[in-house]
Amino acid sequence: MKRKKASAAAAEFDADEPSQAPLPLEAFSGDVCAALTARYGRSTAPQHRHLLASAAAIRSILVDDGLPVTPASYLSPAVSALQAAGPADPAAASALASLLAILLPHIPSSSSSLPPASASESATALAALLSSPDASQLPTGTVRSVVKSLGYLALHVDAAADWDAVAAPLGALLAASVDQRAKVRRCAQESAEKLFAYLKHCGCGKKASNAAIGMFEKHILSAKSHVNLNSDASEGKEVEAANMIGAMAVLVPFLSKKAMEMVFSEIYELLSPCFSPLTRHVLKLMETLLDHLKAENVESELANLIPLLLAYLHYDEKKPDDTIVAALQLMRNCLVKLVGRPTLWMEALPSAFEAVSGYLILDRKCSEDIARLLQDCINSHIDRNIILTGSQLCDHDYESLNDGAAVKSICLSINNMLCASASPPDSILTIVLVLFLKLGEHSYVFMKHIILTLSQIAIKIGKGSQRNNVEECIGAAVISVGPDKILSLIPIAFDVDRLTCSNTWLLPILDKYIYGASLQQFLECIVPLAESVQKASSRVKIARKCEDLQSLTDQLWNLLPAFCHFPVDVCQNFGSLSKLLLEMLKCDRYLYKPAVKALQVQLSFKDIYISFLMFYELIFSCCWNYNAAHAFSQTTCFIFSQQLVDGTRRLSSSDKYGDMSVELSALFSSKIINFSCSNLEGCSKKDARKNMKVLASHSVDLLCTITEYFLDSSPEKRVHLKEALRCLAQLSGSTSISNLFLSLVKRLGLEDTHLEQENLECQANEVDKKDEGSTDVAEEKNKKRSLLMELISTFAETADEDLLDLLFGFVKSSLLNNKPCESKALFALSIILKEHNVYSLARLDEIMMLLHGIKTHLDNGVLEGQLLCYQYLLVHMIKVNEENTSKKAFLILNELIVALKSKKESRRLAYDVLLAISNSLRSSESNSEDSDIQRLFTMVMGYLSSPSPHIVSGAIAALSLLIYNDADFCMEVPNLIPSVLVFLQHKAIEVTKASLGFVKVLVTSLQSEKLLNLQADIMSGILKWSSVTKHHFKGKVVLILEILIRKCGFDAVNLITPEKYKAFVRSVEEGRKGNNNPAPADRAESDAQPTQHTAKRRKRFDSNVETRQEERPTQAPFFIKGAGRARPPGAKFQQTKASGRRGDRTNFKSKSEARPGNSQSTKGDKSQGYKKRTRSDKFDKTQNHGGKASARTSRFKKPRTAAAT
């Protein structure tokens, strides 16, 4: 009875072991008992009481013997007491074992603190305890603690000097490694792993390996004798063998080579075709052994292992999925090890595909892992260069080869999988896709039947993800074998009598996946088919049928750009293609779009051909004269390297079509391992020269012809034609473009452009006498001049200096003499300035005088063109940072700041330009990126010293935009923030408004950590305006405070708030938490607001400085209770009406991105100036129509939900 109670107490102890966290001995001068009492003294748990009692008893013994109460002193008494207690007193044994496990980590590792002899004595005692017959009666927790302590002590034994001292602990740990109790087994294996690593380091690795082999041999014979018996009869022995195999898997890295070979030769025989409790452990152990063994040491065993693995891979629903994946992975690794025996994979891989087909067809959970492993096998072993040793072999010869027969068998298995399921799983389709790309053009020999099967599936299956996967497989076949062979298997034929076309579902696939095709294929097959369908559509009288045929015609013509993706016969068929392109461009229907796109795609490969030639010439020059390569100037080398890098981004020496492979990989949703396609190989130097010669020979004629079409085309057509002209201009050369442009000027009658300025004054008095005909002539002339401006913007990108002089002279004369063409002339000039910075700076004075003399008036197009020119000039000047350009840079910046203070449209354009300048300086490839953008900040800050409040407020508005775009950078600009905060004391209203807007943008954009250092200066500047209700000052202060409180916390803000304003700050905090009742001060302010404003006051507010620059839209969720998720700064907000709050809106939002503003409306809230419709269907405009808004900010309003709106 007592024994049962003791066992129950021990079980309770084991269920709740004391914490193993390190004891804070330093706080108790190393007194273990005191530290344990401080941790567990208040606990009423029995295990804690036993622990404290055991520690106190040992401490009293140590004190009586005059020994220190340190952890090392506790070791020997605790081990002796544990050995004495044994299984007879489980509760005491558990307490002492836990005490040892807690104390040992606190004993220093030095030999002086724990001598090897003392460690050996204690370890031997614990090993004897574990080896005793009664040890099995001890609780699991006790045994685990003893094993942990034994593993720690064994590491302090001098194994090199006394192997016998470590033999007993090692044997005990190995025996515990196969214990049936999982916790004990896991702890023992961890300790044994550390001990084996220590022994190997000490030079005792061979002896340790022998000990492990002894344990292995003890259990392996029993496991072999029961492996084929009934599982119920041998269950106990198999579990014991499984534990042994698991322990061996942990020790494999520390075994000797001979030991590993011995284990491998014995263990693989335990693998059977059926699943058993040993299967999972055997596979894991063999995988670990294979990682540490060389193939030549176990070659015969590997050859014998592969058939066993193939036998296990056959489908059986009782086999766990993870064992199937492990077996297939082991087989893959075996084939990798035996790469020198190619005949082995030819036998094994087809059998593996056949064996796992059941798992793939049924789409088991392991199917994705199986597909991934099969992809690895395909990429590792199937080599098209070995399989197909000669291009002269016929199909029959291919299949007669051993490797060809293996590939044929694999493809047959895959085809059977596809036929076995109406909707093939993604895992099978992924394997098909990879195999197509691996075999390349030769997949037509082996995978012809798979293509036909996929086509049948594509016809039957509906739209959806499965359909997309099937189409991707067919697309991979198109890339691999080419469209000609695909069309030979799946022909697209038009029946003239029935007016039907077969296999039209294939057209979108061809359009997407044709790469490396032949232009001749398109000219001989697709063009006649398209013309036949087009003729038939013209004869059909039924409208619906006619539309279908026209749609089919367009699909066929739209294949042209696809056939121009890396064509293989440019030099042979580009002449015929150019004639077809010109015919398509003449067409009034939409055929010019595929023609232009095809020309653009074809000419885009010009860079690739040039890169080939540059690369070959570079290698040749370096090999011919190494010293001459070093004689290049630094500038020349830099320019040449830059051209080489830019031109060969898609054509590097190591991976000539690397970028193209990435582009093709993006076409497939499946993650393809080692994407490759033999059909897309780089061209040689000879091919590159031929292609360049052919493209150049036709480029000038195409350029002239397309330019003629451009002049007579509609605006919609011109948009597409300009892309083709831009590509042709890069290839034709500046001389050809110059001759073409001069001929156009002469033919259009614009050669007298330079004389018009001289005749302008004498003709001024005769303008009123002109008849209507002469006016029409002038308008027609302006249209022609506008068309030439569009051509200039297209040709300017690749122009040399001579051509630039010609183009610039024409643009200049147009700006001086022809007001109707100013906007397009400015746009053409902006392209010149954008693409040619050196030319722009060389003519800087002339360009500045030209731009300064333009009067924008009310023409937004002219203003936009002028600001664009200013933008590119300013970026160039800031980057060069020369003293002679600094004054002109300030002139441009002055124009931008003045525009910020102008009408609404001018203000928007100025903000866009300023933002673009900032982005250009940040994205610059120059190493002085920070200095460039910092120089812009410094230039804008220079206008803060202006005596004009108008200019100062504009400069602050510009700084607000710049810091919103990069808030962190503003901390690096010296004196930026203090220089603006000081203007919060300014007397001018517009300056104060702009300063408050700057602060709002600052607190919105900066992180809370950086705001903590600025909040004192911000609070001292804004709080003085908290009592001013005019101009929305109080509302702005409230909004800034809400953001500060949200980011920094109320306590931090309240700490730096003067006593005078603490009540106001607290009221803001209460309102931020969701108080819907306005504060008394706010209610009084609201009552004091007038409901109507005069036109004069509205006009004054409408021109206010802080419009579009102080704040971005208020994020209501920051301070409205129940408002939902906060919107990011770039979220789309409802914009305030133009007639309301224009004096208080500072929205930076452009066409492309949101910018800071001061509108407090959100997507669900109407702005304060929002017009409300009354029951009489009239709009109430009494709220803030162009003047001051109501003092009730949006934080006191109930947010409107989407349902309410």
mmCIF file of C-alpha atoms in Angstrom, residues 598-879:
data_model
loop_
_atom_site.group_PDB
_atom_site.id
_atom_site.type_symbol
_atom_site.label_atom_id
_atom_site.label_comp_id
_atom_site.label_asym_id
_atom_site.label_seq_id
_atom_site.Cartn_x
_atom_site.Cartn_y
_atom_site.Cartn_z
ATOM 1 C CA ALA A 598 5.283 43.196 -85.075
ATOM 2 C CA LEU A 599 7.683 45.813 -86.423
ATOM 3 C CA GLN A 600 8.353 47.074 -82.923
ATOM 4 C CA VAL A 601 9.014 43.561 -81.596
ATOM 5 C CA GLN A 602 11.243 42.679 -84.537
ATOM 6 C CA LEU A 603 13.326 45.834 -84.311
ATOM 7 C CA SER A 604 13.671 45.516 -80.554
ATOM 8 C CA PHE A 605 16.094 42.642 -81.196
ATOM 9 C CA LYS A 606 18.440 45.096 -82.852
ATOM 10 C CA ASP A 607 20.030 45.680 -79.440
ATOM 11 C CA ILE A 608 20.631 41.964 -79.106
ATOM 12 C CA TYR A 609 22.411 41.742 -82.436
ATOM 13 C CA ILE A 610 24.498 44.814 -81.616
ATOM 14 C CA SER A 611 25.341 43.320 -78.235
ATOM 15 C CA PHE A 612 26.567 40.147 -79.917
ATOM 16 C CA LEU A 613 28.906 42.124 -82.137
ATOM 17 C CA MET A 614 30.133 44.336 -79.285
ATOM 18 C CA PHE A 615 30.773 41.317 -77.107
ATOM 19 C CA TYR A 616 32.744 39.476 -79.782
ATOM 20 C CA GLU A 617 34.749 42.606 -80.654
ATOM 21 C CA LEU A 618 35.531 43.189 -76.994
ATOM 22 C CA ILE A 619 36.859 39.660 -76.530
ATOM 23 C CA PHE A 620 38.884 39.942 -79.755
ATOM 24 C CA SER A 621 40.474 43.256 -78.804
ATOM 25 C CA CYS A 622 41.369 42.029 -75.330
ATOM 26 C CA CYS A 623 42.979 38.868 -76.696
ATOM 27 C CA TRP A 624 44.806 40.698 -79.493
ATOM 28 C CA ASN A 625 46.505 43.318 -77.420
ATOM 29 C CA TYR A 626 46.132 43.241 -73.663
ATOM 30 C CA ASN A 627 48.266 46.331 -73.146
ATOM 31 C CA ALA A 628 46.175 48.327 -75.596
ATOM 32 C CA ALA A 629 43.120 47.609 -73.496
ATOM 33 C CA HIS A 630 44.757 49.424 -70.598
ATOM 34 C CA ALA A 631 45.500 52.413 -72.807
ATOM 35 C CA PHE A 632 41.810 53.297 -73.084
ATOM 36 C CA SER A 633 40.851 56.394 -71.232
ATOM 37 C CA GLN A 634 38.636 56.023 -68.213
ATOM 38 C CA THR A 635 35.789 57.878 -69.885
ATOM 39 C CA THR A 636 35.930 55.725 -73.021
ATOM 40 C CA CYS A 637 35.921 52.534 -70.974
ATOM 41 C CA PHE A 638 33.008 53.756 -68.920
ATOM 42 C CA ILE A 639 30.910 54.654 -71.973
ATOM 43 C CA PHE A 640 31.746 51.388 -73.697
ATOM 44 C CA SER A 641 30.995 49.366 -70.564
ATOM 45 C CA GLN A 642 27.730 51.170 -70.053
ATOM 46 C CA GLN A 643 26.674 50.442 -73.632
ATOM 47 C CA LEU A 644 27.710 46.840 -73.271
ATOM 48 C CA VAL A 645 25.806 46.389 -70.024
ATOM 49 C CA ASP A 646 22.710 48.155 -71.284
ATOM 50 C CA GLY A 647 22.729 46.280 -74.553
ATOM 51 C CA THR A 648 23.454 42.873 -73.081
ATOM 52 C CA ARG A 649 21.049 42.850 -70.193
ATOM 53 C CA ARG A 650 19.187 40.142 -72.054
ATOM 54 C CA LEU A 651 22.326 38.687 -73.545
ATOM 55 C CA SER A 652 25.133 38.033 -71.065
ATOM 56 C CA SER A 653 28.126 35.929 -71.902
ATOM 57 C CA SER A 654 27.225 33.201 -69.416
ATOM 58 C CA ASP A 655 23.514 33.092 -70.188
ATOM 59 C CA LYS A 656 22.888 34.644 -73.553
ATOM 60 C CA TYR A 657 19.137 34.381 -73.266
ATOM 61 C CA GLY A 658 18.843 34.521 -69.506
ATOM 62 C CA ASP A 659 16.365 37.365 -69.449
ATOM 63 C CA MET A 660 14.366 35.732 -72.199
ATOM 64 C CA SER A 661 14.155 32.566 -70.086
ATOM 65 C CA VAL A 662 12.832 34.641 -67.221
ATOM 66 C CA GLU A 663 10.309 36.177 -69.591
ATOM 67 C CA LEU A 664 9.200 32.742 -70.755
ATOM 68 C CA SER A 665 9.051 31.393 -67.203
ATOM 69 C CA ALA A 666 6.577 34.145 -66.371
ATOM 70 C CA LEU A 667 4.180 32.652 -68.930
ATOM 71 C CA PHE A 668 3.664 29.604 -66.741
ATOM 72 C CA SER A 669 1.882 29.552 -63.404
ATOM 73 C CA SER A 670 3.777 26.420 -62.333
ATOM 74 C CA LYS A 671 7.138 26.928 -60.700
ATOM 75 C CA ILE A 672 9.544 25.435 -63.216
ATOM 76 C CA ILE A 673 12.880 24.183 -61.950
ATOM 77 C CA ASN A 674 15.865 24.932 -64.187
ATOM 78 C CA PHE A 675 13.912 26.436 -67.063
ATOM 79 C CA SER A 676 15.530 25.526 -70.355
ATOM 80 C CA CYS A 677 14.497 25.227 -73.960
ATOM 81 C CA SER A 678 16.784 23.980 -76.704
ATOM 82 C CA ASN A 679 14.819 25.822 -79.350
ATOM 83 C CA LEU A 680 16.002 29.208 -78.061
ATOM 84 C CA GLU A 681 19.761 29.252 -78.400
ATOM 85 C CA GLY A 682 21.886 32.302 -78.991
ATOM 86 C CA CYS A 683 22.909 33.242 -82.492
ATOM 87 C CA SER A 684 26.497 33.362 -83.613
ATOM 88 C CA LYS A 685 28.538 36.390 -84.640
ATOM 89 C CA LYS A 686 27.927 35.581 -88.276
ATOM 90 C CA ASP A 687 24.160 35.400 -87.744
ATOM 91 C CA ALA A 688 24.219 38.672 -85.828
ATOM 92 C CA ARG A 689 25.995 40.454 -88.700
ATOM 93 C CA LYS A 690 23.554 39.083 -91.233
ATOM 94 C CA ASN A 691 20.539 40.117 -89.211
ATOM 95 C CA MET A 692 21.919 43.597 -88.619
ATOM 96 C CA LYS A 693 22.629 44.007 -92.302
ATOM 97 C CA VAL A 694 19.121 42.945 -93.289
ATOM 98 C CA LEU A 695 17.430 45.163 -90.720
ATOM 99 C CA ALA A 696 19.540 48.168 -91.724
ATOM 100 C CA SER A 697 18.888 47.639 -95.427
ATOM 101 C CA HIS A 698 15.127 47.902 -94.973
ATOM 102 C CA SER A 699 14.984 50.402 -92.113
ATOM 103 C CA VAL A 700 15.312 53.575 -94.193
ATOM 104 C CA ASP A 701 12.643 52.548 -96.693
ATOM 105 C CA LEU A 702 10.323 51.526 -93.884
ATOM 106 C CA LEU A 703 11.016 54.764 -92.061
ATOM 107 C CA CYS A 704 10.159 56.898 -95.093
ATOM 108 C CA THR A 705 7.054 54.886 -95.957
ATOM 109 C CA ILE A 706 5.673 54.790 -92.433
ATOM 110 C CA THR A 707 6.360 58.507 -92.066
ATOM 111 C CA GLU A 708 4.203 59.133 -95.125
ATOM 112 C CA TYR A 709 1.422 57.067 -93.574
ATOM 113 C CA PHE A 710 1.912 58.943 -90.337
ATOM 114 C CA LEU A 711 1.219 62.306 -91.933
ATOM 115 C CA ASP A 712 -2.034 61.080 -93.468
ATOM 116 C CA SER A 713 -3.255 58.999 -90.526
ATOM 117 C CA SER A 714 -5.805 59.714 -87.850
ATOM 118 C CA PRO A 715 -4.657 60.644 -84.332
ATOM 119 C CA GLU A 716 -5.522 57.140 -83.089
ATOM 120 C CA LYS A 717 -3.338 55.569 -85.756
ATOM 121 C CA ARG A 718 -0.471 57.984 -85.128
ATOM 122 C CA VAL A 719 -0.154 56.794 -81.525
ATOM 123 C CA HIS A 720 0.720 53.292 -82.733
ATOM 124 C CA LEU A 721 2.825 54.456 -85.662
ATOM 125 C CA LYS A 722 5.077 56.549 -83.430
ATOM 126 C CA GLU A 723 6.234 53.411 -81.628
ATOM 127 C CA ALA A 724 7.275 51.845 -84.940
ATOM 128 C CA LEU A 725 8.979 55.069 -86.029
ATOM 129 C CA ARG A 726 10.899 55.232 -82.779
ATOM 130 C CA CYS A 727 12.282 51.734 -83.325
ATOM 131 C CA LEU A 728 13.151 52.454 -86.953
ATOM 132 C CA ALA A 729 14.858 55.713 -86.013
ATOM 133 C CA GLN A 730 17.224 53.852 -83.696
ATOM 134 C CA LEU A 731 18.312 51.673 -86.594
ATOM 135 C CA SER A 732 18.323 54.123 -89.507
ATOM 136 C CA GLY A 733 20.862 56.639 -88.263
ATOM 137 C CA SER A 734 20.764 60.402 -87.872
ATOM 138 C CA THR A 735 21.856 61.152 -91.442
ATOM 139 C CA SER A 736 18.877 59.348 -92.947
ATOM 140 C CA ILE A 737 16.530 60.981 -90.472
ATOM 141 C CA SER A 738 17.989 64.412 -91.260
ATOM 142 C CA ASN A 739 17.473 63.955 -95.001
ATOM 143 C CA LEU A 740 13.944 62.706 -94.417
ATOM 144 C CA PHE A 741 13.078 65.629 -92.168
ATOM 145 C CA LEU A 742 14.406 68.230 -94.615
ATOM 146 C CA SER A 743 12.447 66.652 -97.448
ATOM 147 C CA LEU A 744 9.290 66.734 -95.342
ATOM 148 C CA VAL A 745 9.786 70.394 -94.466
ATOM 149 C CA LYS A 746 10.200 71.258 -98.104
ATOM 150 C CA ARG A 747 7.292 69.127 -99.299
ATOM 151 C CA LEU A 748 4.915 70.515 -96.670
ATOM 152 C CA GLY A 749 5.837 74.087 -97.559
ATOM 153 C CA LEU A 750 7.378 74.927 -94.203
ATOM 154 C CA GLU A 751 10.856 75.825 -95.400
ATOM 155 C CA ASP A 752 10.149 79.543 -94.902
ATOM 156 C CA THR A 753 9.646 79.110 -91.164
ATOM 157 C CA HIS A 754 12.740 81.133 -90.321
ATOM 158 C CA LEU A 755 11.526 84.093 -92.401
ATOM 159 C CA GLU A 756 8.141 84.365 -90.807
ATOM 160 C CA GLN A 757 9.413 86.405 -87.877
ATOM 161 C CA GLU A 758 10.797 89.082 -90.208
ATOM 162 C CA ASN A 759 7.543 89.397 -92.104
ATOM 163 C CA LEU A 760 5.392 89.285 -88.998
ATOM 164 C CA GLU A 761 5.385 93.013 -88.238
ATOM 165 C CA CYS A 762 4.710 94.142 -91.789
ATOM 166 C CA GLN A 763 1.894 91.687 -92.057
ATOM 167 C CA ALA A 764 0.276 92.729 -88.771
ATOM 168 C CA ASN A 765 -1.789 95.483 -90.374
ATOM 169 C CA GLU A 766 -3.014 93.189 -93.099
ATOM 170 C CA VAL A 767 -4.421 90.466 -90.907
ATOM 171 C CA ASP A 768 -7.936 91.847 -90.916
ATOM 172 C CA LYS A 769 -7.923 92.024 -94.736
ATOM 173 C CA LYS A 770 -7.249 88.319 -95.222
ATOM 174 C CA ASP A 771 -10.027 86.356 -96.675
ATOM 175 C CA GLU A 772 -11.371 83.089 -95.343
ATOM 176 C CA GLY A 773 -9.305 81.072 -97.802
ATOM 177 C CA SER A 774 -5.997 82.418 -96.537
ATOM 178 C CA THR A 775 -7.101 81.629 -92.977
ATOM 179 C CA ASP A 776 -7.746 78.029 -93.970
ATOM 180 C CA VAL A 777 -4.294 77.896 -95.542
ATOM 181 C CA ALA A 778 -2.740 79.109 -92.284
ATOM 182 C CA GLU A 779 -4.655 76.517 -90.285
ATOM 183 C CA GLU A 780 -3.576 73.785 -92.656
ATOM 184 C CA LYS A 781 0.001 74.946 -92.312
ATOM 185 C CA ASN A 782 -0.246 74.829 -88.529
ATOM 186 C CA LYS A 783 -1.568 71.277 -88.706
ATOM 187 C CA LYS A 784 1.390 70.230 -90.813
ATOM 188 C CA ARG A 785 3.757 71.947 -88.431
ATOM 189 C CA SER A 786 2.112 70.114 -85.500
ATOM 190 C CA LEU A 787 2.629 66.803 -87.258
ATOM 191 C CA LEU A 788 6.297 67.572 -87.707
ATOM 192 C CA MET A 789 6.508 68.392 -84.008
ATOM 193 C CA GLU A 790 5.202 64.921 -83.222
ATOM 194 C CA LEU A 791 7.854 63.456 -85.500
ATOM 195 C CA ILE A 792 10.526 65.540 -83.769
ATOM 196 C CA SER A 793 9.487 64.131 -80.383
ATOM 197 C CA THR A 794 9.867 60.663 -81.898
ATOM 198 C CA PHE A 795 13.209 61.201 -83.660
ATOM 199 C CA ALA A 796 14.862 63.233 -80.898
ATOM 200 C CA GLU A 797 15.685 60.247 -78.708
ATOM 201 C CA THR A 798 18.371 58.862 -81.040
ATOM 202 C CA ALA A 799 19.527 62.059 -82.739
ATOM 203 C CA ASP A 800 23.152 63.142 -82.921
ATOM 204 C CA GLU A 801 24.328 66.735 -82.541
ATOM 205 C CA ASP A 802 23.801 67.715 -86.190
ATOM 206 C CA LEU A 803 20.279 66.361 -86.251
ATOM 207 C CA LEU A 804 19.582 68.013 -82.897
ATOM 208 C CA ASP A 805 20.618 71.380 -84.345
ATOM 209 C CA LEU A 806 18.174 70.883 -87.187
ATOM 210 C CA LEU A 807 15.312 69.793 -84.935
ATOM 211 C CA PHE A 808 15.972 72.469 -82.347
ATOM 212 C CA GLY A 809 16.093 75.188 -84.992
ATOM 213 C CA PHE A 810 12.679 74.144 -86.285
ATOM 214 C CA VAL A 811 11.220 74.028 -82.778
ATOM 215 C CA LYS A 812 12.707 77.400 -81.901
ATOM 216 C CA SER A 813 11.299 79.104 -84.982
ATOM 217 C CA SER A 814 7.886 77.569 -84.286
ATOM 218 C CA LEU A 815 7.894 78.883 -80.748
ATOM 219 C CA LEU A 816 8.837 82.365 -81.896
ATOM 220 C CA ASN A 817 6.390 82.611 -84.780
ATOM 221 C CA ASN A 818 3.469 80.226 -84.375
ATOM 222 C CA LYS A 819 1.364 80.489 -81.265
ATOM 223 C CA PRO A 820 -1.057 77.676 -82.240
ATOM 224 C CA CYS A 821 1.812 75.147 -82.232
ATOM 225 C CA GLU A 822 3.379 76.228 -78.960
ATOM 226 C CA SER A 823 2.168 73.278 -76.866
ATOM 227 C CA LYS A 824 3.428 70.614 -79.279
ATOM 228 C CA ALA A 825 6.644 72.526 -79.900
ATOM 229 C CA LEU A 826 7.277 72.685 -76.167
ATOM 230 C CA PHE A 827 6.618 68.977 -75.835
ATOM 231 C CA ALA A 828 9.102 68.263 -78.631
ATOM 232 C CA LEU A 829 11.611 70.544 -76.921
ATOM 233 C CA SER A 830 11.068 68.716 -73.615
ATOM 234 C CA ILE A 831 11.979 65.408 -75.284
ATOM 235 C CA ILE A 832 15.183 66.944 -76.589
ATOM 236 C CA LEU A 833 16.023 68.273 -73.139
ATOM 237 C CA LYS A 834 15.154 64.982 -71.465
ATOM 238 C CA GLU A 835 17.264 62.742 -73.704
ATOM 239 C CA HIS A 836 20.263 65.026 -74.342
ATOM 240 C CA ASN A 837 21.519 66.701 -71.194
ATOM 241 C CA VAL A 838 24.891 67.748 -72.653
ATOM 242 C CA TYR A 839 23.247 69.419 -75.623
ATOM 243 C CA SER A 840 20.737 71.120 -73.337
ATOM 244 C CA LEU A 841 23.386 72.603 -71.066
ATOM 245 C CA ALA A 842 25.444 73.753 -74.050
ATOM 246 C CA ARG A 843 22.477 75.823 -75.304
ATOM 247 C CA LEU A 844 21.234 76.725 -71.838
ATOM 248 C CA ASP A 845 21.140 80.511 -72.319
ATOM 249 C CA GLU A 846 19.286 80.264 -75.604
ATOM 250 C CA ILE A 847 16.753 77.779 -74.218
ATOM 251 C CA MET A 848 16.163 79.844 -71.070
ATOM 252 C CA MET A 849 15.459 82.995 -73.085
ATOM 253 C CA LEU A 850 13.148 81.006 -75.340
ATOM 254 C CA LEU A 851 11.156 79.576 -72.441
ATOM 255 C CA HIS A 852 11.075 82.823 -70.523
ATOM 256 C CA GLY A 853 9.540 84.629 -73.491
ATOM 257 C CA ILE A 854 6.548 82.252 -73.701
ATOM 258 C CA LYS A 855 3.297 83.608 -72.303
ATOM 259 C CA THR A 856 1.167 80.770 -71.033
ATOM 260 C CA HIS A 857 -2.038 82.860 -70.710
ATOM 261 C CA LEU A 858 -4.912 80.403 -70.144
ATOM 262 C CA ASP A 859 -3.518 77.558 -72.249
ATOM 263 C CA ASN A 860 -2.781 74.652 -69.902
ATOM 264 C CA GLY A 861 -1.052 72.701 -72.661
ATOM 265 C CA VAL A 862 1.499 75.466 -73.123
ATOM 266 C CA LEU A 863 2.012 75.758 -69.377
ATOM 267 C CA GLU A 864 2.501 72.021 -69.033
ATOM 268 C CA GLY A 865 5.060 71.958 -71.838
ATOM 269 C CA GLN A 866 6.926 74.909 -70.344
ATOM 270 C CA LEU A 867 7.063 73.305 -66.896
ATOM 271 C CA LEU A 868 8.247 70.011 -68.396
ATOM 272 C CA CYS A 869 11.142 71.823 -70.039
ATOM 273 C CA TYR A 870 11.955 73.513 -66.745
ATOM 274 C CA GLN A 871 11.855 70.127 -65.040
ATOM 275 C CA TYR A 872 14.468 68.480 -67.246
ATOM 276 C CA LEU A 873 16.694 71.542 -67.269
ATOM 277 C CA LEU A 874 16.649 71.834 -63.491
ATOM 278 C CA VAL A 875 17.479 68.145 -63.028
ATOM 279 C CA HIS A 876 20.450 68.454 -65.402
ATOM 280 C CA MET A 877 21.717 71.591 -63.699
ATOM 281 C CA ILE A 878 21.462 70.171 -60.199
ATOM 282 C CA LYS A 879 23.314 67.025 -61.235
#
